[in-house]
PDB file of C-alpha atoms in Angstrom:
ATOM      1  CA  MET C   1      11.241  -0.350  43.863  1.00 53.00           C
ATOM      2  CA  SER C   2       7.633   0.613  44.259  1.00 57.00           C
ATOM      3  CA  ASN C   3       5.098   0.274  41.490  1.00 60.00           C
ATOM      4  CA  ALA C   4       4.472   4.025  41.524  1.00 58.00           C
ATOM      5  CA  LEU C   5       8.083   4.790  40.516  1.00 64.00           C
ATOM      6  CA  GLN C   6       8.233   2.302  37.660  1.00 73.00           C
ATOM      7  CA  LYS C   7       7.371   3.556  34.201  1.00 76.00           C
ATOM      8  CA  LYS C   8       4.659   1.705  32.385  1.00 80.00           C
ATOM      9  CA  ARG C   9       6.257  -0.204  29.540  1.00 79.00           C
ATOM     10  CA  PRO C  10       4.734   0.231  26.085  1.00 76.00           C
ATOM     11  CA  GLU C  11       2.552  -2.615  24.943  1.00 76.00           C
ATOM     12  CA  PHE C  12       3.024  -3.899  21.417  1.00 72.00           C
ATOM     13  CA  ARG C  13       0.381  -6.079  19.886  1.00 74.00           C
ATOM     14  CA  ASN C  14       0.209  -8.001  16.679  1.00 79.00           C
ATOM     15  CA  ILE C  15      -1.971  -6.464  14.020  1.00 77.00           C
ATOM     16  CA  HIS C  16      -5.078  -8.434  13.204  1.00 80.00           C
ATOM     17  CA  ILE C  17      -6.054  -8.875   9.560  1.00 83.00           C
ATOM     18  CA  THR C  18      -9.072  -6.603  10.054  1.00 84.00           C
ATOM     19  CA  GLU C  19      -6.802  -3.776  11.248  1.00 80.00           C
ATOM     20  CA  LEU C  20      -4.573  -3.704   8.156  1.00 77.00           C
ATOM     21  CA  SER C  21      -6.605  -0.979   6.477  1.00 81.00           C
ATOM     22  CA  ASN C  22      -6.075   1.286   9.510  1.00 82.00           C
ATOM     23  CA  TYR C  23      -2.312   0.709   9.719  1.00 80.00           C
ATOM     24  CA  ARG C  24      -0.154   3.350   8.045  1.00 84.00           C
ATOM     25  CA  LEU C  25       3.290   2.181   7.056  1.00 86.00           C
ATOM     26  CA  PRO C  26       5.988   4.875   7.191  1.00 90.00           C
ATOM     27  CA  LEU C  27       7.513   6.032   3.912  1.00 93.00           C
ATOM     28  CA  ALA C  28      10.804   4.315   4.718  1.00 92.00           C
ATOM     29  CA  GLY C  29       8.910   1.049   5.170  1.00 91.00           C
ATOM     30  CA  ILE C  30       7.180   1.476   1.820  1.00 92.00           C
ATOM     31  CA  VAL C  31      10.529   2.090   0.103  1.00 95.00           C
ATOM     32  CA  SER C  32      11.946  -1.006   1.809  1.00 93.00           C
ATOM     33  CA  ILE C  33       9.068  -3.166   0.572  1.00 93.00           C
ATOM     34  CA  LEU C  34       9.355  -1.698  -2.934  1.00 94.00           C
ATOM     35  CA  HIS C  35      13.090  -2.503  -2.861  1.00 95.00           C
ATOM     36  CA  ARG C  36      12.268  -6.157  -2.204  1.00 95.00           C
ATOM     37  CA  ILE C  37       9.516  -6.254  -4.829  1.00 95.00           C
ATOM     38  CA  SER C  38      11.720  -4.650  -7.481  1.00 95.00           C
ATOM     39  CA  GLY C  39      14.573  -7.023  -6.701  1.00 95.00           C
ATOM     40  CA  PHE C  40      12.294 -10.041  -7.001  1.00 95.00           C
ATOM     41  CA  LEU C  41      10.790  -8.727 -10.239  1.00 93.00           C
ATOM     42  CA  MET C  42      14.202  -8.282 -11.828  1.00 94.00           C
ATOM     43  CA  PHE C  43      15.414 -11.654 -10.575  1.00 95.00           C
ATOM     44  CA  ALA C  44      12.309 -13.540 -11.695  1.00 93.00           C
ATOM     45  CA  LEU C  45      12.336 -12.051 -15.195  1.00 91.00           C
ATOM     46  CA  LEU C  46      16.090 -12.258 -15.754  1.00 93.00           C
ATOM     47  CA  PRO C  47      15.999 -15.658 -17.518  1.00 91.00           C
ATOM     48  CA  VAL C  48      13.241 -14.445 -19.854  1.00 88.00           C
ATOM     49  CA  ILE C  49      15.106 -11.243 -20.672  1.00 90.00           C
ATOM     50  CA  LEU C  50      18.354 -13.088 -21.321  1.00 93.00           C
ATOM     51  CA  TYR C  51      16.598 -15.637 -23.531  1.00 88.00           C
ATOM     52  CA  LEU C  52      14.889 -12.923 -25.574  1.00 86.00           C
ATOM     53  CA  PHE C  53      18.151 -11.002 -25.871  1.00 91.00           C
ATOM     54  CA  GLU C  54      19.980 -14.109 -27.034  1.00 91.00           C
ATOM     55  CA  LYS C  55      17.306 -14.817 -29.650  1.00 88.00           C
ATOM     56  CA  SER C  56      17.300 -11.209 -30.855  1.00 89.00           C
ATOM     57  CA  ILE C  57      21.025 -11.154 -31.674  1.00 92.00           C
ATOM     58  CA  VAL C  58      20.987 -14.352 -33.749  1.00 92.00           C
ATOM     59  CA  SER C  59      20.102 -12.619 -37.012  1.00 93.00           C
ATOM     60  CA  GLU C  60      18.600  -9.483 -38.492  1.00 93.00           C
ATOM     61  CA  ILE C  61      15.313 -11.299 -39.081  1.00 94.00           C
ATOM     62  CA  SER C  62      14.965 -12.289 -35.412  1.00 92.00           C
ATOM     63  CA  PHE C  63      15.915  -8.749 -34.374  1.00 91.00           C
ATOM     64  CA  GLU C  64      13.166  -7.290 -36.571  1.00 92.00           C
ATOM     65  CA  HIS C  65      10.738  -9.870 -35.174  1.00 90.00           C
ATOM     66  CA  PHE C  66      11.454  -8.772 -31.596  1.00 89.00           C
ATOM     67  CA  ARG C  67      11.416  -5.138 -32.656  1.00 89.00           C
ATOM     68  CA  GLY C  68       7.853  -5.681 -33.842  1.00 91.00           C
ATOM     69  CA  ILE C  69       6.933  -7.322 -30.545  1.00 89.00           C
ATOM     70  CA  VAL C  70       8.398  -4.435 -28.542  1.00 88.00           C
ATOM     71  CA  SER C  71       6.335  -1.928 -30.493  1.00 90.00           C
ATOM     72  CA  HIS C  72       3.142  -3.283 -28.875  1.00 92.00           C
ATOM     73  CA  PRO C  73       1.856  -0.972 -26.066  1.00 92.00           C
ATOM     74  CA  VAL C  74       1.403  -3.782 -23.527  1.00 93.00           C
ATOM     75  CA  VAL C  75       4.994  -4.930 -24.040  1.00 91.00           C
ATOM     76  CA  LYS C  76       6.124  -1.325 -23.602  1.00 93.00           C
ATOM     77  CA  LEU C  77       4.321  -1.232 -20.253  1.00 93.00           C
ATOM     78  CA  VAL C  78       6.109  -4.415 -19.174  1.00 91.00           C
ATOM     79  CA  ILE C  79       9.421  -2.872 -20.225  1.00 91.00           C
ATOM     80  CA  LEU C  80       8.516   0.265 -18.307  1.00 94.00           C
ATOM     81  CA  ALA C  81       7.768  -1.828 -15.205  1.00 93.00           C
ATOM     82  CA  LEU C  82      11.201  -3.422 -15.500  1.00 94.00           C
ATOM     83  CA  VAL C  83      12.817  -0.010 -15.951  1.00 95.00           C
ATOM     84  CA  TRP C  84      11.045   1.228 -12.820  1.00 95.00           C
ATOM     85  CA  ALA C  85      12.179  -1.889 -10.940  1.00 95.00           C
ATOM     86  CA  TYR C  86      15.783  -1.236 -11.922  1.00 96.00           C
ATOM     87  CA  PHE C  87      15.728   2.456 -10.969  1.00 97.00           C
ATOM     88  CA  GLN C  88      13.855   1.780  -7.719  1.00 96.00           C
ATOM     89  CA  HIS C  89      16.177  -1.050  -6.726  1.00 96.00           C
ATOM     90  CA  PHE C  90      19.296   0.922  -7.616  1.00 97.00           C
ATOM     91  CA  ALA C  91      18.247   4.103  -5.790  1.00 97.00           C
ATOM     92  CA  ALA C  92      17.055   2.203  -2.714  1.00 96.00           C
ATOM     93  CA  GLY C  93      20.265   0.167  -2.758  1.00 95.00           C
ATOM     94  CA  VAL C  94      22.339   3.342  -2.723  1.00 96.00           C
ATOM     95  CA  ARG C  95      20.173   4.588   0.158  1.00 96.00           C
ATOM     96  CA  HIS C  96      20.826   1.383   2.099  1.00 94.00           C
ATOM     97  CA  LEU C  97      24.570   1.609   1.426  1.00 96.00           C
ATOM     98  CA  VAL C  98      24.617   5.164   2.785  1.00 95.00           C
ATOM     99  CA  MET C  99      22.629   4.039   5.818  1.00 94.00           C
ATOM    100  CA  ASP C 100      25.185   1.246   6.364  1.00 95.00           C
ATOM    101  CA  THR C 101      27.735   3.989   6.995  1.00 95.00           C
ATOM    102  CA  HIS C 102      25.449   5.262   9.787  1.00 94.00           C
ATOM    103  CA  ILE C 103      24.394   8.364   7.871  1.00 94.00           C
ATOM    104  CA  GLY C 104      20.744   9.342   7.884  1.00 89.00           C
ATOM    105  CA  LEU C 105      19.498   6.885  10.461  1.00 90.00           C
ATOM    106  CA  ASP C 106      17.329   9.305  12.405  1.00 92.00           C
ATOM    107  CA  LYS C 107      13.618   9.422  11.657  1.00 91.00           C
ATOM    108  CA  ASP C 108      13.569  12.710   9.752  1.00 93.00           C
ATOM    109  CA  SER C 109      16.574  11.870   7.560  1.00 94.00           C
ATOM    110  CA  ALA C 110      15.191   8.407   6.815  1.00 93.00           C
ATOM    111  CA  ARG C 111      11.885   9.924   5.713  1.00 94.00           C
ATOM    112  CA  LYS C 112      13.661  12.454   3.474  1.00 96.00           C
ATOM    113  CA  SER C 113      15.916   9.842   1.897  1.00 96.00           C
ATOM    114  CA  ALA C 114      12.936   7.549   1.268  1.00 96.00           C
ATOM    115  CA  ALA C 115      11.074  10.388  -0.437  1.00 97.00           C
ATOM    116  CA  THR C 116      14.191  11.142  -2.483  1.00 97.00           C
ATOM    117  CA  VAL C 117      14.439   7.508  -3.605  1.00 97.00           C
ATOM    118  CA  LEU C 118      10.809   7.539  -4.736  1.00 96.00           C
ATOM    119  CA  ALA C 119      11.210  10.871  -6.506  1.00 97.00           C
ATOM    120  CA  ILE C 120      14.378   9.802  -8.328  1.00 97.00           C
ATOM    121  CA  SER C 121      13.035   6.432  -9.425  1.00 97.00           C
ATOM    122  CA  LEU C 122       9.715   7.855 -10.627  1.00 96.00           C
ATOM    123  CA  ALA C 123      11.343  10.802 -12.398  1.00 97.00           C
ATOM    124  CA  LEU C 124      13.836   8.606 -14.245  1.00 97.00           C
ATOM    125  CA  THR C 125      11.077   6.148 -15.130  1.00 97.00           C
ATOM    126  CA  ALA C 126       8.973   9.020 -16.488  1.00 97.00           C
ATOM    127  CA  LEU C 127      11.882  10.133 -18.682  1.00 97.00           C
ATOM    128  CA  VAL C 128      12.288   6.615 -20.058  1.00 96.00           C
ATOM    129  CA  ALA C 129       8.513   6.412 -20.603  1.00 96.00           C
ATOM    130  CA  LEU C 130       8.580   9.613 -22.641  1.00 96.00           C
ATOM    131  CA  LYS C 131      11.346   8.168 -24.809  1.00 94.00           C
ATOM    132  CA  LEU C 132       9.748   4.715 -25.005  1.00 92.00           C
ATOM    133  CA  PHE C 133       6.373   6.022 -26.111  1.00 91.00           C
ATOM    134  CA  GLY C 134       7.919   8.404 -28.633  1.00 86.00           C
ATOM    135  CA  VAL C 135       7.293  11.793 -27.039  1.00 82.00           C
ATOM    136  CA  PHE C 136      10.913  12.785 -27.658  1.00 77.00           C
TER     137      PHE C 136
END
């Protein structure tokens, strides 16, 4: 085969650290990274949450103590971050399960499902935030 008939193969290079600001990750890639971050966040804080839950159900006094702690705005933000992590991880997990059945694997469908995951997780987190901060 002559060189003129061969197609030029695409060249893939590693990204240098100085090029990271120019690189634009696709929405599906962002959702995938957020899925990993939310899973790690929930896993890392699970022992703390279980310990606090166990201490809060010992007596009414300990429950009121933790109720006072939860009323602090910074603690509410931490709770909200955990709520977001749960919703994000759940919605992205459902997306991955659907993709495991070979549905929505093309580029356009993957972009739409990634946007849907972000919209669902942020909307549900906003609803919980409204309830958590006493709006309704």
